[in-house]
Amino acid sequence: MRPPRLAIGALLLFYLVAHLIFLPRTLEDLDSINFALGVREFDVARHQPHPPGYPLFIALGKVSTAAFRAMGVAAAAPRGLAVWSAVAAAAALPMLFLFFVALEARARVAWWATVITAAAPLYWFTALRPLSDMTGLACAIAAQALMLQRRPRALAAGALLAGLAVGVRSQTAVLTFPLFAFVLLRRDEVLPVRARLAALGAAAAGVLAWGIPLLIVSGGLASYLQALGSQAGEDLGGGVVLLWTHRSPRVAFAALQNSFVWPWDWWPGIGMCVLAAAGALRVLWRAPRAMLLAAIAFGPYAVFHLLFHETQTVRYALPLVPLVAYAAVAALETKRALPIGAAAGLVAVVSLGLAFPASWTYGREGAPVFRAFDDMAATAHGGEPVDTIAMHAGARRAAEWVAPILPARVAKAPHGREWLTLVALWRARPDAAVWFVADPRRTDLSLFDGRARTLARQYRWGFIEPPFVGGARPGPVDWYHMRQPGWMLDRGWSITAEVGGVTARDRSGPHLAPAVAWVKARNDEALLMIGGRNLSGPPGAPATVLLRLNGQPIASWAVAPGFFMRRVPVAAGALGGSGYMAIEVTAAHDPVIPVSLEQFDVQGPGVPMFAYEDGWQEPEYNAVLGAGWRWMSERSVLWVRPVGRAVKLTLRGESPLRYYDAAPQVRIAIGDHAIGSFSPSSDFDETFELPADLLASADGRVSLQSSRFFVPGGEGGSGDQRHLALRIWSVSVE
């Protein structure tokens, strides 16, 4: 029994209205900014939009944006793009129903699969975004449905739409042309040769309709291919994590999660995948032809997506949502209508319960980075001075879009080395006030004295990211006020694992070229702390570390293989002058021994400092988690500078129940005196007061002892033999 047309009409009307009222007030993902810039001025070479160009989507955006502006609609640029996602999502549903019916002629399964698809968190939310994904999918689904109707005119219409769809979103070719080839080549008396040739002509006409204008406005074929090659180089050059270029079980597992689980949220996604697996086997058993058609329609895209997409960007999995929905409903099907309706309805309600609040927040607040820029403009309008706005490179395109409202010049910095632009700025203008838009997953701001940095505000999405905006760039951001730092580090350091990776790629480090620290001029005495590792390993030879201040040696010592930490007093007047003084660090040995510089601080009298000493492991970093940390062993030592008063020590770390079955007991002590203890059973943030007299008597050595630890490689094994007790995100003193 087919559902009544009135019900279908009500569903489509509800769907469209529910999305139109939540159209976003800002752009968000980098692609959406590129699209908006393309609507303003089309230039593929300047990534307006990014290759391959999306000419038909840009044309639609130009029409709707102009119309919205003429009607006085606020935020016409993002809403002029997003409106096509809403319209396309609603328009795709009847065509999706038609496609599902063409598979098995099971109207009840087709109806509920369409309902579940419409309510799926990824499908629902992508229908709000100012991106081409939903519009492209709608065109592809319509083309597929028409191709399966076994009528000459429908086949020609589907072929024409398939050709046009590539001009909306290029990836639709992987959805439509394999099925088109199958329909053309299979034996079917209903489709004569003339009809098949006409369909080929229609597909070619669809491609030429946008392809010829695209080449003309791009300056010819050579110019267009050059722009296209630059995009391919970025994707395949290693900077983007693709399964094709990063072939490992971990990346493959993450790709499967991002493609099939996260589009529904975590636990609902696992349930949907279990149902879909059972349903796929059921369809294969009862209707092999339907499974073959589904495999031809969606299989090539699934393979292409898993291998060549950055699957962390969850929206790329959008075309796989209908396939999972149909297979899941096939598993739920019974002879009676009530059970399948109740089960499918429950799935839809759960999905909408996840998607609707996220949609409301998204439409009301917009993207984090644009909220940050709006607040900067308002703060500057209120009179707070700023000389330069700097940022991690991921926010640079967004800054280009909002440039007219920004209250100061934007410092353009190379990706991955943004801190060097700030070093150059403060060397030239030591009094410059900087507002910095930081990616919270990055750790390079550790290259500046943290006491000169104040967190003004944090900006987050306001909902869980993966089902809705997973992989969006830029994502969450932090706004920092930064003033002249007491010190800043140039090239050659490894203060964090992220920065150490840059140093390794640049083939720098103190054993190859001087690592420079720029220290603010001052007349009083100071204490310098430096630490790191001799990486030669036992039984390697010691390296000689030499510090020079303005070219003059101030300290030198031998560093044996392993960790080291050194405190160097700097006499009053040695840093006298103006601006910044250069401290060069070199590590000498013949042949070269690699040395990693992982700790640094310089402070005047009375300012607390700390350093990692015995029992701490090297800094680590996970780009996916966007977090850096150090492991402490079962007994680790921190040096905390005695300053004649009590010092507060704060430890932030991960819940140890991620790797233990019970919480460990952690004891903090100075010498024989217990300062405190705690037993963490979740992520922790613990603060302890360290008495001045105890710190002074112990020369600042504070011990941390854990009742539990583990060996990653197994006791006595050949793998990692480190003793790991707690993962510590950060240590601070004040």
Coordinates of N, CA and C in Angstrom, one line a residue, residues 92-178:
A92 N 14.3 16.1 -2.7 CA 14.9 14.8 -2.9 C 14.0 13.6 -2.3
L93 N 13.2 13.9 -1.3 CA 12.5 12.8 -0.6 C 11.5 12.1 -1.5
P94 N 10.7 12.7 -2.3 CA 9.8 11.9 -3.2 C 10.6 11.1 -4.2
M95 N 11.7 11.7 -4.7 CA 12.6 11.0 -5.7 C 13.3 9.8 -5.0
L96 N 13.6 10.0 -3.7 CA 14.2 8.9 -3.0 C 13.2 7.7 -2.8
F97 N 12.0 8.1 -2.5 CA 10.9 7.1 -2.4 C 10.8 6.3 -3.7
L98 N 10.8 7.1 -4.8 CA 10.7 6.5 -6.1 C 11.8 5.5 -6.4
F99 N 13.0 5.9 -6.0 CA 14.2 5.0 -6.2 C 14.1 3.8 -5.3
F100 N 13.6 3.9 -4.1 CA 13.5 2.7 -3.2 C 12.4 1.8 -3.8
V101 N 11.3 2.3 -4.3 CA 10.3 1.5 -4.9 C 10.8 0.7 -6.1
A102 N 11.7 1.4 -6.9 CA 12.3 0.7 -8.0 C 13.2 -0.4 -7.7
L103 N 13.7 -0.5 -6.5 CA 14.6 -1.6 -6.0 C 13.8 -2.9 -5.9
E104 N 12.7 -2.8 -5.1 CA 12.0 -4.1 -4.7 C 10.5 -4.0 -4.9
A105 N 10.0 -2.8 -5.2 CA 8.5 -2.6 -5.3 C 7.9 -2.9 -3.9
R106 N 8.5 -2.6 -2.9 CA 8.0 -2.7 -1.5 C 7.7 -1.3 -1.0
A107 N 6.5 -0.8 -1.2 CA 6.2 0.6 -0.9 C 6.3 0.9 0.6
R108 N 5.9 -0.1 1.4 CA 6.0 0.2 2.9 C 7.5 0.4 3.3
V109 N 8.3 -0.5 2.8 CA 9.8 -0.3 3.2 C 10.3 1.0 2.6
A110 N 9.9 1.3 1.4 CA 10.4 2.5 0.7 C 9.9 3.8 1.5
W111 N 8.6 3.7 2.0 CA 8.1 4.9 2.8 C 8.9 5.1 4.0
W112 N 9.0 4.0 4.8 CA 9.7 4.2 6.1 C 11.2 4.5 6.0
A113 N 11.8 3.9 4.9 CA 13.2 4.2 4.7 C 13.4 5.7 4.3
T114 N 12.4 6.3 3.6 CA 12.4 7.7 3.3 C 12.3 8.5 4.5
V115 N 11.3 8.1 5.4 CA 11.1 8.9 6.6 C 12.4 8.9 7.5
I116 N 13.0 7.7 7.6 CA 14.2 7.6 8.5 C 15.3 8.4 7.9
T117 N 15.5 8.4 6.5 CA 16.5 9.2 5.9 C 16.3 10.7 6.2
A118 N 15.0 11.1 6.0 CA 14.7 12.6 6.2 C 15.0 13.0 7.6
A119 N 14.8 12.1 8.6 CA 15.1 12.5 10.0 C 16.5 12.2 10.5
A120 N 17.3 11.5 9.7 CA 18.7 11.2 10.1 C 19.4 12.5 10.5
P121 N 20.2 12.5 11.6 CA 20.8 13.7 12.0 C 21.7 14.4 10.9
L122 N 22.5 13.6 10.2 CA 23.3 14.2 9.2 C 22.5 14.7 8.0
Y123 N 21.4 14.0 7.6 CA 20.6 14.5 6.5 C 19.9 15.7 6.9
W124 N 19.2 15.7 8.0 CA 18.4 16.8 8.5 C 19.3 18.1 8.6
F125 N 20.5 17.9 9.2 CA 21.3 19.1 9.5 C 22.0 19.6 8.3
T126 N 22.4 18.8 7.4 CA 23.1 19.2 6.1 C 22.1 20.0 5.3
A127 N 20.8 19.8 5.5 CA 19.8 20.6 4.8 C 19.7 22.0 5.2
L128 N 20.5 22.4 6.2 CA 20.6 23.8 6.7 C 21.9 24.5 6.3
R129 N 22.9 23.7 5.8 CA 24.2 24.3 5.6 C 24.4 25.0 4.3
P130 N 25.2 26.1 4.2 CA 25.4 26.8 3.0 C 26.5 26.1 2.1
L131 N 26.2 24.8 1.8 CA 27.2 24.0 1.1 C 26.4 23.3 -0.1
S132 N 27.2 22.7 -0.9 CA 26.6 22.0 -2.1 C 26.2 20.6 -1.9
D133 N 26.5 20.0 -0.7 CA 26.3 18.6 -0.5 C 24.9 18.1 -0.8
M134 N 24.0 18.8 -0.2 CA 22.6 18.4 -0.2 C 22.0 18.6 -1.6
T135 N 22.3 19.8 -2.2 CA 21.8 20.1 -3.6 C 22.3 19.0 -4.6
G136 N 23.6 18.7 -4.4 CA 24.2 17.7 -5.3 C 23.6 16.3 -5.1
L137 N 23.3 15.9 -3.9 CA 22.7 14.6 -3.6 C 21.3 14.6 -4.1
A138 N 20.5 15.7 -4.0 CA 19.2 15.7 -4.5 C 19.2 15.4 -6.0
C139 N 20.1 16.1 -6.7 CA 20.2 15.9 -8.2 C 20.5 14.5 -8.5
A140 N 21.5 13.9 -7.7 CA 21.9 12.5 -8.0 C 20.8 11.5 -7.7
I141 N 20.1 11.7 -6.6 CA 19.0 10.8 -6.3 C 17.9 10.8 -7.4
A142 N 17.6 12.1 -7.8 CA 16.6 12.2 -8.8 C 17.0 11.5 -10.1
A143 N 18.3 11.7 -10.5 CA 18.8 11.1 -11.7 C 18.7 9.5 -11.6
Q144 N 19.1 9.0 -10.4 CA 19.1 7.6 -10.2 C 17.7 7.0 -10.3
A145 N 16.7 7.7 -9.7 CA 15.3 7.3 -9.7 C 14.8 7.3 -11.1
L146 N 15.1 8.3 -11.9 CA 14.6 8.4 -13.3 C 15.2 7.3 -14.1
M147 N 16.5 7.0 -13.9 CA 17.2 6.0 -14.7 C 16.6 4.6 -14.5
L148 N 16.0 4.3 -13.4 CA 15.5 3.0 -13.1 C 14.0 2.8 -13.5
Q149 N 13.4 3.8 -14.1 CA 12.0 3.7 -14.5 C 11.7 2.9 -15.8
R150 N 12.8 2.6 -16.5 CA 12.7 1.8 -17.7 C 11.8 2.4 -18.7
R151 N 11.9 3.7 -18.9 CA 11.1 4.5 -19.9 C 12.1 5.4 -20.6
P152 N 12.1 5.4 -22.0 CA 13.0 6.2 -22.7 C 13.1 7.7 -22.3
R153 N 12.0 8.3 -22.1 CA 12.0 9.7 -21.7 C 12.6 9.9 -20.3
A154 N 12.2 9.0 -19.4 CA 12.7 9.1 -18.0 C 14.3 8.9 -18.0
L155 N 14.7 7.9 -18.8 CA 16.2 7.7 -18.9 C 16.9 8.9 -19.4
A156 N 16.4 9.6 -20.5 CA 17.0 10.8 -21.0 C 17.0 11.9 -20.0
A157 N 15.9 12.0 -19.3 CA 15.8 13.1 -18.2 C 16.8 12.8 -17.1
G158 N 16.9 11.5 -16.7 CA 17.9 11.2 -15.7 C 19.3 11.4 -16.1
A159 N 19.6 11.1 -17.4 CA 20.9 11.3 -18.0 C 21.3 12.8 -18.0
L160 N 20.3 13.6 -18.5 CA 20.5 15.0 -18.5 C 20.8 15.6 -17.1
L161 N 20.0 15.1 -16.1 CA 20.2 15.6 -14.8 C 21.5 15.1 -14.2
A162 N 21.9 13.9 -14.5 CA 23.2 13.4 -14.1 C 24.4 14.3 -14.6
G163 N 24.3 14.7 -15.9 CA 25.3 15.6 -16.4 C 25.3 17.0 -15.7
L164 N 24.1 17.5 -15.5 CA 24.0 18.8 -14.8 C 24.5 18.7 -13.4
A165 N 24.2 17.6 -12.7 CA 24.5 17.4 -11.3 C 26.0 17.6 -11.0
V166 N 26.8 17.2 -12.0 CA 28.3 17.3 -11.8 C 28.7 18.8 -11.7
G167 N 27.9 19.7 -12.3 CA 28.2 21.1 -12.2 C 27.7 21.7 -10.9
V168 N 26.9 20.9 -10.2 CA 26.5 21.3 -8.8 C 27.5 20.8 -7.8
R169 N 27.8 19.6 -7.9 CA 28.8 18.9 -7.1 C 29.5 17.8 -7.8
S170 N 30.8 17.9 -8.0 CA 31.5 16.9 -8.9 C 31.3 15.5 -8.4
Q171 N 31.3 15.2 -7.1 CA 31.3 13.9 -6.6 C 30.0 13.1 -7.0
T172 N 29.0 13.8 -7.5 CA 27.7 13.1 -7.9 C 28.0 12.2 -9.1
A173 N 29.1 12.5 -9.8 CA 29.4 11.6 -11.0 C 29.6 10.2 -10.5
V174 N 30.1 10.0 -9.3 CA 30.4 8.6 -8.8 C 29.1 8.0 -8.4
L175 N 28.1 8.7 -8.1 CA 26.8 8.2 -7.8 C 25.9 7.9 -9.0
T176 N 26.0 8.7 -10.1 CA 25.1 8.5 -11.2 C 25.7 7.8 -12.4
F177 N 26.9 8.0 -12.8 CA 27.4 7.4 -14.0 C 27.6 5.9 -14.0
P178 N 28.0 5.3 -12.9 CA 28.1 3.8 -12.9 C 26.7 3.2 -13.1

